[in-house]
Tab-separated table of C-alpha atoms and ligand atoms in Angstrom:
chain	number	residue	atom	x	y	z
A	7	UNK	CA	0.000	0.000	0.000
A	8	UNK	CA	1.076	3.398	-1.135
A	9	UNK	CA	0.569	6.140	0.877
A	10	UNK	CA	0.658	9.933	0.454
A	11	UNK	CA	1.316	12.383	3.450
A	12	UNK	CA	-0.027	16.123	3.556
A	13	UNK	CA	1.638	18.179	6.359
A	14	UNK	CA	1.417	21.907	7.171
A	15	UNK	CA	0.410	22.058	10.571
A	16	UNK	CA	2.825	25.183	11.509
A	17	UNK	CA	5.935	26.462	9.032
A	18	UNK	CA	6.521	23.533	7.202
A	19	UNK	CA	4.460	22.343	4.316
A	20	UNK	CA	5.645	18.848	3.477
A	21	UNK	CA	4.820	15.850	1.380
A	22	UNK	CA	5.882	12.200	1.314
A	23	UNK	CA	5.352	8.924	0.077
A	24	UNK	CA	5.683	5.937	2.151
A	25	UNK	CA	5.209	2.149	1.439
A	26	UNK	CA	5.452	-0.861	2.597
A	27	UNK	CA	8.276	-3.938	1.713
A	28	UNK	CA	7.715	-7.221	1.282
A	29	UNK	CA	9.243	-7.637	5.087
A	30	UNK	CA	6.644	-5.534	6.533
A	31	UNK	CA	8.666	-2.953	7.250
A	32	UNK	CA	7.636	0.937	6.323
A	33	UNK	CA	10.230	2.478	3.168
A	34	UNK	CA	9.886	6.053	2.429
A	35	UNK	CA	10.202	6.761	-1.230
A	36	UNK	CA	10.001	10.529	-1.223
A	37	UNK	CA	10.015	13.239	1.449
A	38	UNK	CA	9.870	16.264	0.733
A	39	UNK	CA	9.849	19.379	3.054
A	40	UNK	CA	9.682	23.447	2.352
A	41	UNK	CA	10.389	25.050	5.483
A	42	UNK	CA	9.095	29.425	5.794
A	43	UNK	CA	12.074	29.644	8.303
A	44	UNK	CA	12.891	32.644	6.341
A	45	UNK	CA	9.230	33.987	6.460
A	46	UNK	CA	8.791	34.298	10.210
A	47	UNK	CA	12.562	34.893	11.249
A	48	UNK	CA	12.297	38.781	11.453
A	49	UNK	CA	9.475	38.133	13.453
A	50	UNK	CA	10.768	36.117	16.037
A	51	UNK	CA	8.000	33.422	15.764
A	52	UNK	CA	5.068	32.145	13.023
A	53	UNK	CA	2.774	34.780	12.007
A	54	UNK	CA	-0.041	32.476	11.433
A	55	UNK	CA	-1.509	34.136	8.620
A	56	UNK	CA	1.721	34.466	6.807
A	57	UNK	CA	2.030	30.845	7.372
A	58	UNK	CA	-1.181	29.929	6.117
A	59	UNK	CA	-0.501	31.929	2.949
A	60	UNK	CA	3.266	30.759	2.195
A	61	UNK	CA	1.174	26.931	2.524
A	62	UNK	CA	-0.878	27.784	-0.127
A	63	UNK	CA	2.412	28.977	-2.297
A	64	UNK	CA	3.850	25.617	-1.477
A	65	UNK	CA	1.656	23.273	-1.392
A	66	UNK	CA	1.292	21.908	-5.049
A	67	UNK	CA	5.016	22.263	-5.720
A	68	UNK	CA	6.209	20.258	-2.640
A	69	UNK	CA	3.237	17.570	-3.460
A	70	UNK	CA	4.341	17.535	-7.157
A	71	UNK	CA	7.760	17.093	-5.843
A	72	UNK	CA	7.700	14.062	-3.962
A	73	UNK	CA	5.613	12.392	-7.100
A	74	UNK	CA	8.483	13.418	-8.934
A	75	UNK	CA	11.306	11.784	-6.679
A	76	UNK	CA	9.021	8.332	-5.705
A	77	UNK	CA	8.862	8.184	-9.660
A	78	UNK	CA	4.916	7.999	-9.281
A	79	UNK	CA	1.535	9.510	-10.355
A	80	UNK	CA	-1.209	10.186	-8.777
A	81	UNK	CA	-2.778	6.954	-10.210
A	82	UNK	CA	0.152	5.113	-7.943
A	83	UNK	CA	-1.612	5.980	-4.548
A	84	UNK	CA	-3.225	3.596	-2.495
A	85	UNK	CA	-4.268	6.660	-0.208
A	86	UNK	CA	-4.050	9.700	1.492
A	87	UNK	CA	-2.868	10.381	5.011
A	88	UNK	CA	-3.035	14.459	6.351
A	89	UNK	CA	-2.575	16.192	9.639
A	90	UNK	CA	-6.116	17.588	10.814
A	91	UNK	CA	-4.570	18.835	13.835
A	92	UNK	CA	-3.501	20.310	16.474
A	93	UNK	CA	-2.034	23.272	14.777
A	94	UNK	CA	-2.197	27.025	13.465
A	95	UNK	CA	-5.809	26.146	11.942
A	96	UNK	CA	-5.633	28.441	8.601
A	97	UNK	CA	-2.360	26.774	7.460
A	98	UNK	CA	-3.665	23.417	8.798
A	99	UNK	CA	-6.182	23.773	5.935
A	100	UNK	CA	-4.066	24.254	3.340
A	101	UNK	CA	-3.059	20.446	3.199
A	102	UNK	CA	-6.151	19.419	4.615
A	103	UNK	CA	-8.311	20.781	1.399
A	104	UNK	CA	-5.749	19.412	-1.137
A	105	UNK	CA	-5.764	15.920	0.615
A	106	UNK	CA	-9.586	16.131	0.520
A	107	UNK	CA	-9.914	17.225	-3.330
A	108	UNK	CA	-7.230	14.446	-4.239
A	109	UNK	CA	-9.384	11.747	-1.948
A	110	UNK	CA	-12.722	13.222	-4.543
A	111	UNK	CA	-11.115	13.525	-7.648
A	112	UNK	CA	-9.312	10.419	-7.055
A	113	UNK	CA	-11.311	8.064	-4.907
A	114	UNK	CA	-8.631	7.339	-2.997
A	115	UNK	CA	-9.187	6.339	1.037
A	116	UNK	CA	-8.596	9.381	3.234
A	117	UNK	CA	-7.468	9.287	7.118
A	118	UNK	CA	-6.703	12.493	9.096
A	119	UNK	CA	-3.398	12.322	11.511
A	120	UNK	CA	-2.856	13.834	14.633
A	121	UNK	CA	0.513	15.456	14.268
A	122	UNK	CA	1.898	13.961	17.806
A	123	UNK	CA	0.871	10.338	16.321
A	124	UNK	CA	2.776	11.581	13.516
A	125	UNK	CA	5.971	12.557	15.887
A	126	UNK	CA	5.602	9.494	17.393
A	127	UNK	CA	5.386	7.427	14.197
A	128	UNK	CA	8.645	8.969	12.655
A	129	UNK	CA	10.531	6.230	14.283
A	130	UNK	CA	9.169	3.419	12.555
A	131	UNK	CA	10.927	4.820	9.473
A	132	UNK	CA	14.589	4.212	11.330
A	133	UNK	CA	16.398	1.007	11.295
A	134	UNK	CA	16.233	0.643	14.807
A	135	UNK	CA	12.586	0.927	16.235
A	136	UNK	CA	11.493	0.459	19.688
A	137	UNK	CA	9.263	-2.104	20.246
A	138	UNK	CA	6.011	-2.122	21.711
A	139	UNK	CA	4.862	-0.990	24.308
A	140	UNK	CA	7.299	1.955	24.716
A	141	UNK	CA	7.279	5.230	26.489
A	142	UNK	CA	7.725	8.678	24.193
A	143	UNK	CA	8.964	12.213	24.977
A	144	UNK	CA	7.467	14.391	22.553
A	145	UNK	CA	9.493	17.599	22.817
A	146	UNK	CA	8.798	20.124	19.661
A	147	UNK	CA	8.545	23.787	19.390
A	148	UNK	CA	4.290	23.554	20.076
A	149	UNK	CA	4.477	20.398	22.454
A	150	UNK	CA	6.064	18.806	25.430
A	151	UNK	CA	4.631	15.272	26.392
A	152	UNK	CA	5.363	12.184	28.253
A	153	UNK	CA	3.400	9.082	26.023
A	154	UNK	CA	2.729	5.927	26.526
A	155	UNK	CA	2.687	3.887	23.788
A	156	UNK	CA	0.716	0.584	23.559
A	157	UNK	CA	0.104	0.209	19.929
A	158	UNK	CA	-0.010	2.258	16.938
A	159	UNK	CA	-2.477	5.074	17.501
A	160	UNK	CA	-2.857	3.461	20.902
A	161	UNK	CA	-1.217	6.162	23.191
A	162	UNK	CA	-1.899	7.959	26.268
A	163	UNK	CA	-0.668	10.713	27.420
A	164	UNK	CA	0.648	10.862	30.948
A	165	UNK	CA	2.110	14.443	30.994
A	166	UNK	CA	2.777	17.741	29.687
A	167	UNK	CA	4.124	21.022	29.653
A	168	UNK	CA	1.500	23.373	31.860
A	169	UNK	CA	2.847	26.356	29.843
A	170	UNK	CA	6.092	27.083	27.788
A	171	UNK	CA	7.136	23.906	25.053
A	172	UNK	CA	10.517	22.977	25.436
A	173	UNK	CA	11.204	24.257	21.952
A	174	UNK	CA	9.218	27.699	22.986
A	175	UNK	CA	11.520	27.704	26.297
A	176	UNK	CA	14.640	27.503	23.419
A	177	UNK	CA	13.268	30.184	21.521
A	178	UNK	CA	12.519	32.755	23.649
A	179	UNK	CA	15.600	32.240	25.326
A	180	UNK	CA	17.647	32.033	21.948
A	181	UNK	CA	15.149	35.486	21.005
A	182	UNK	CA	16.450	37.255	24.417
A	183	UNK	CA	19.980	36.200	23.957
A	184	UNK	CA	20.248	37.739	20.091
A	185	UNK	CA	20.081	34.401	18.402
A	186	UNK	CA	17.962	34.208	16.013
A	187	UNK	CA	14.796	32.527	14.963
A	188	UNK	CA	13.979	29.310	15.867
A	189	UNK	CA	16.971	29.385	18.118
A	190	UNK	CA	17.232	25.656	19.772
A	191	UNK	CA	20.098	24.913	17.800
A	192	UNK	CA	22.195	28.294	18.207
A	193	UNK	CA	21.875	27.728	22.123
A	194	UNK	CA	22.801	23.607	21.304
A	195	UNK	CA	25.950	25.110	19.059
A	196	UNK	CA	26.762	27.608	22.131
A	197	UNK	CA	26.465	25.601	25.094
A	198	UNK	CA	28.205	22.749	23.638
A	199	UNK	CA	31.461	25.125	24.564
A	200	UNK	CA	30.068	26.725	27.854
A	201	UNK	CA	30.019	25.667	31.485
A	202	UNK	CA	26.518	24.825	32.581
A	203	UNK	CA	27.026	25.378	35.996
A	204	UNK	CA	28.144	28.636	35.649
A	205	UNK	CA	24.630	30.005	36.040
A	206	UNK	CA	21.929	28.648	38.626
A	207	UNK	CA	18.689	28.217	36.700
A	208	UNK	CA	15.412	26.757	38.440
A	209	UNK	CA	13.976	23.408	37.937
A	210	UNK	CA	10.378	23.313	38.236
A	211	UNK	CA	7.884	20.725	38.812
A	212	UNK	CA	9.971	18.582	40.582
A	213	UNK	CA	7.546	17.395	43.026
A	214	UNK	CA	5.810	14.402	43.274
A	215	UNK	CA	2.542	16.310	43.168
A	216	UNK	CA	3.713	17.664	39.808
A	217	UNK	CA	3.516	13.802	38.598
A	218	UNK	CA	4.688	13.794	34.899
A	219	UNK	CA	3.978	17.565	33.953
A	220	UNK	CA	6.470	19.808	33.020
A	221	UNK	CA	7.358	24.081	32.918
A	222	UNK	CA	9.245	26.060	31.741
A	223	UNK	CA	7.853	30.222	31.226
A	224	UNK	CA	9.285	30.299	35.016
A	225	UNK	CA	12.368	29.437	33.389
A	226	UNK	CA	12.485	31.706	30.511
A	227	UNK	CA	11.605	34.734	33.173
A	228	UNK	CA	14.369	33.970	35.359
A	229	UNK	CA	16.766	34.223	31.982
A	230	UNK	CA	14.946	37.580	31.359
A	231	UNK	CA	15.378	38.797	34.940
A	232	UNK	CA	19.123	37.585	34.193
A	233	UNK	CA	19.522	39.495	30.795
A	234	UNK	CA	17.991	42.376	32.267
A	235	UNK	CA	20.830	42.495	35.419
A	236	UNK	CA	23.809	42.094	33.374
A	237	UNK	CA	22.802	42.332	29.928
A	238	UNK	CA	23.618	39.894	27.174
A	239	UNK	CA	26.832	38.541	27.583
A	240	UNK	CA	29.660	37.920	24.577
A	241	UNK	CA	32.353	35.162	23.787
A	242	UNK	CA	32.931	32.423	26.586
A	243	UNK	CA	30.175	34.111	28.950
A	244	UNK	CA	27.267	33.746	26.686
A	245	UNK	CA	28.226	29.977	25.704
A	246	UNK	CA	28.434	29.386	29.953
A	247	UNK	CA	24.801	30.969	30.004
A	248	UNK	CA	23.690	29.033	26.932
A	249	UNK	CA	25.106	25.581	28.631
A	250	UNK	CA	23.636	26.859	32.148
A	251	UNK	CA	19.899	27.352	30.638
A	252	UNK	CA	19.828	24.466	28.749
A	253	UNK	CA	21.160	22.257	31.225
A	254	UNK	CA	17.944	23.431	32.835
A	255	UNK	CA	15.427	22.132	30.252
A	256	UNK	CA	17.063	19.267	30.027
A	257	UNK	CA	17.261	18.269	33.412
A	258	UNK	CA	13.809	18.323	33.821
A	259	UNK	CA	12.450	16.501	30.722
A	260	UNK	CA	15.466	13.637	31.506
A	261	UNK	CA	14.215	13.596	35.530
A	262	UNK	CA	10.751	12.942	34.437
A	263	UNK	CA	11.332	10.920	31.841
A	264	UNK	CA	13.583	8.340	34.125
A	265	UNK	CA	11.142	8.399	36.842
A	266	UNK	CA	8.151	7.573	33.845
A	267	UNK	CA	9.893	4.874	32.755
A	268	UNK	CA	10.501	3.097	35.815
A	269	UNK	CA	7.177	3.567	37.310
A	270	UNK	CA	5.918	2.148	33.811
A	271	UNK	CA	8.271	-0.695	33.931
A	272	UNK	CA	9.325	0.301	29.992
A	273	UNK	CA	12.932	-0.694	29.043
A	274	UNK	CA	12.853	1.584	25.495
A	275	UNK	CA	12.173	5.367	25.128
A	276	UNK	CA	11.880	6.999	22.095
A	277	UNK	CA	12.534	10.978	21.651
A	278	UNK	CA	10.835	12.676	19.125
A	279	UNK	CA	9.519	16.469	17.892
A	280	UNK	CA	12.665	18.955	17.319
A	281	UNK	CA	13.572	19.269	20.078
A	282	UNK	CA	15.485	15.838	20.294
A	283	UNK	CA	17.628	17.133	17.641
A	284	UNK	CA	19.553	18.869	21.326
A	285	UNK	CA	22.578	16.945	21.830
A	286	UNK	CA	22.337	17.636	25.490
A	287	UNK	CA	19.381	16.091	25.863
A	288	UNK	CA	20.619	12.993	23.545
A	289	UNK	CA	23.851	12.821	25.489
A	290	UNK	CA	22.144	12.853	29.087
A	291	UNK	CA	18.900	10.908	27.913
A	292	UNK	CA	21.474	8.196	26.817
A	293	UNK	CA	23.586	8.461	29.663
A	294	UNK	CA	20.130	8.007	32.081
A	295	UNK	CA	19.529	5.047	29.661
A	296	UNK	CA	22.704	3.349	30.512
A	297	UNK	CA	22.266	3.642	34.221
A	298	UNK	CA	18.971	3.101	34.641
A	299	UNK	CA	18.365	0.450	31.988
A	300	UNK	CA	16.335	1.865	29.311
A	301	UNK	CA	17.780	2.040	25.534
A	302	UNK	CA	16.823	5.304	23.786
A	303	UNK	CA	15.325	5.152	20.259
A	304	UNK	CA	15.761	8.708	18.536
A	305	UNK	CA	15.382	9.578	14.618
A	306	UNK	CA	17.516	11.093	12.484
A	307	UNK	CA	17.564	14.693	12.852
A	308	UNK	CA	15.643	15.799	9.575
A	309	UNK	CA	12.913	12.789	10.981
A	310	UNK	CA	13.107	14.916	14.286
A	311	UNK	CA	11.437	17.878	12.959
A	312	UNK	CA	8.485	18.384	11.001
A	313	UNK	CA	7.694	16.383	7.977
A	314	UNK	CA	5.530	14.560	6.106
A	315	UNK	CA	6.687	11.246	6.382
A	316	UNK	CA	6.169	10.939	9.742
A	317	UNK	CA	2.118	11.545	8.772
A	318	UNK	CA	2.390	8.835	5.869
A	319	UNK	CA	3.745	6.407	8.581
A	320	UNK	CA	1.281	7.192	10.765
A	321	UNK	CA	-1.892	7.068	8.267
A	322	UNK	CA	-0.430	4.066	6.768
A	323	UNK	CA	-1.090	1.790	10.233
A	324	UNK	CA	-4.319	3.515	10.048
A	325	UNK	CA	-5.450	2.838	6.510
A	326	UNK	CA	-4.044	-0.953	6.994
A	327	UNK	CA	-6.522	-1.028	9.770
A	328	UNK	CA	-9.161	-0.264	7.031
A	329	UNK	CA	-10.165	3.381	9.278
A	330	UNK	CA	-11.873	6.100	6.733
A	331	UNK	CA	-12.680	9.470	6.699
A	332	UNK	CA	-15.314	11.009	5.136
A	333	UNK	CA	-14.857	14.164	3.349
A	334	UNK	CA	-16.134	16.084	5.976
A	335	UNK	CA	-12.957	15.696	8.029
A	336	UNK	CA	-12.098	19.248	9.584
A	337	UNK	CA	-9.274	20.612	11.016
A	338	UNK	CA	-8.719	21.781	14.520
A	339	UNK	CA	-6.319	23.895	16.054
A	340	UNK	CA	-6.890	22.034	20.193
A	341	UNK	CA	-6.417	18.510	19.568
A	342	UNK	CA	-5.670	16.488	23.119
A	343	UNK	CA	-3.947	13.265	23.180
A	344	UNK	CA	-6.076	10.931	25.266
A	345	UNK	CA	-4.941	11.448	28.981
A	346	UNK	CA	-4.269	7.818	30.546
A	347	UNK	CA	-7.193	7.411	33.778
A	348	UNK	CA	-9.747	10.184	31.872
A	349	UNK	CA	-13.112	8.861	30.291
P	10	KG4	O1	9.009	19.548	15.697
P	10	KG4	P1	9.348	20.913	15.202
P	10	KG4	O2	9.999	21.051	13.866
P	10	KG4	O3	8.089	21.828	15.115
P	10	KG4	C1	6.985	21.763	15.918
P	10	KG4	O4	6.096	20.874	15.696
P	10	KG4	O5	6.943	22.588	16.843
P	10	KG4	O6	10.261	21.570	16.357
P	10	KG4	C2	10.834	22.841	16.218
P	10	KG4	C3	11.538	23.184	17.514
P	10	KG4	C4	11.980	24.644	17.599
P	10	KG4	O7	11.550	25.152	18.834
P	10	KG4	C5	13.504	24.560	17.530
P	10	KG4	O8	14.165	25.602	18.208
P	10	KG4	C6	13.755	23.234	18.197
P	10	KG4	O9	12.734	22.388	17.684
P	10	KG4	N1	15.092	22.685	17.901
P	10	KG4	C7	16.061	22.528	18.839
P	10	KG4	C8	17.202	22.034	18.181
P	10	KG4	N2	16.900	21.894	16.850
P	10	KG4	C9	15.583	22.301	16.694
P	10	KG4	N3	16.033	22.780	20.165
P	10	KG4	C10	17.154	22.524	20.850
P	10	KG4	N4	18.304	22.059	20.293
P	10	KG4	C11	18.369	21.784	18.973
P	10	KG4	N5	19.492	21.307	18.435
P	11	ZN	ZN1	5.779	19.056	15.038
């Protein structure tokens, strides 16, 4: 079964075609990814309505691209797989509508994809996936989660971020230091060469009360209180305060994640969404692994962030299942995991 994947959820509108081998296993024959980067940069964050326009420039292109590169037509597809949410809603649309008219024109089978089952499904594309059940951190510029996963499109969601993402807590930090737009990887190239105990950042939700939720705008305010006391440092200084506030986000997603996994009783984790691009958090996720017994499952960087291939994975289990959605599929911009113990 062929699939195609529509994605433009936030900045990225992206299209892919994924398959299945004769093993079983998922192959991705095109993927294919225009990122607006340089749309929102002077901004300092997505301007929804420019994103939702630069989707609409994109869209066709980047869909007749990965056709292109998988060597396909549209008569190839088996059917079509698109995130209906969460998201910026206007540029969740954009792909939305095309995979709809293509579903019509075509009479192809149609599944919507929530883009965290999309995160989480980017790792069934790697050589080395986790097996089931496993437990997820989903750490992206929109979303911060703990997951359990029992099966695919079986997952529950057993925390999350009560504020600030962990890629929002890099970019407004990266934003107050001078760094640029999105800035997660500046302050990963920086603190790489700085000292991160040079600057004593606070760790919230470390409670047991806090069970596995997460924070982080306290964080970013202490950097701004910081900032605003001794202004923004150069050379060595500013890669010590890089290394000292990112040794604070990490800390807390590796604490909770440990303390997940053991209570769980799950011996793989997978780390997905942008964020696990951070080689801090690799490095001490890893190193947590190896003490505590859990092997870390992570995807290649360009799997990390958003894509379209990740959707195709994730609308392919669906689709196999024989799910179907009608043409009145809408998008929608709130879109909660299921939270493990609600109704
Ligand atoms: O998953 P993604 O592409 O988009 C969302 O769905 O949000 O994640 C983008 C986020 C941004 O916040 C970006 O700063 C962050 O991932 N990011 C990083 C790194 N590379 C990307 N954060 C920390 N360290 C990195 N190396
Ligand atoms: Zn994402």
């Amino acid at each position: 079964m062929r699939v195609l994947g529509l994605e433009s959820s936030c900045d990225e509108t992206a299209a892919a075609i994924v398959e299945d081998a004769p093993s079983g296993e998922l192959v991705v024959r095109a993927d294919v990814v225009a990122s607006q980067h340089e749309v929102h940069e002077i901004y300092g964050g997505v301007v929804p309505e420019l994103a939702s326009r630069a989707h609409l420039v994109n869209v066709v292109p980047v869909l007749r691209g990965a056709l292109e590169r998988a060597g396909a037509s549209l008569d190839d597809l088996d059917g079509v797989a698109v995130t209906c949410g969460p998201g910026l809603i206007g540029a969740l649309l954009v792909a939305l509508q095309t995979a709809k008219s293509l579903a019509w024109v075509r009479g192809l089978p149609l599944v919507g994809v929530h883009h965290l089952e999309g995160h989480l499904s980017a790792v069934y594309l790697e050589p080395d996936p986790p097996p089931l059940p496993h437990l997820a951190l989903i750490v992206s510029g929109g979303h911060t989660s703990l997951v359990r996963v029992d099966g695919h499109g079986d997952v529950h969601e057993l925390g999350a971020t009560r504020d600030d993402a962990a890629g929002e807590a890099f970019d407004k930090g990266a934003k107050l230091l001078g760094l640029g737009y999105p800035g997660g990887a500046a302050i990963d190239k920086l603190a790489a060469q700085g000292d991160p105990r040079a600057v004593s950042f606070p760790r919230a939700m470390t409670g047991k009360d806090t069970g596995d939720d997460f924070s982080f705008s306290g964080l970013k305010t202490a950097l701004l209180h910081h900032v605003r006391a001794h202004g923004v440092p150069d050379d060595q200084p500013l890669a010590d305060l890089c290394a000292s506030y990112q040794a604070a986000i990490v800390e807390s997603l590796v604490r909770k994640t440990r303390r997940a996994a053991r209570r769980e009783g799950l011996d793989h984790v997978q780390v997905c969404g942008g964020v696990a691009a951070n080689s801090g958090l690799r490095a001490s996720l890893r190193a947590a692994g190896a003490e505590d017994g859990f092997q870390v499952h992570i995807p290649s960087p360009a799997r990390c962030t958003d894509n379209a291939a990740m959707i195709a994975a994730a609308g392919w289990y669906r689709l196999a299942r024989g799910e179907r959605a009608g043409l009145e599929l809408n998008a929608r911009a709130t879109m909660p995991l299921p939270r493990r113990g609600a109704a």
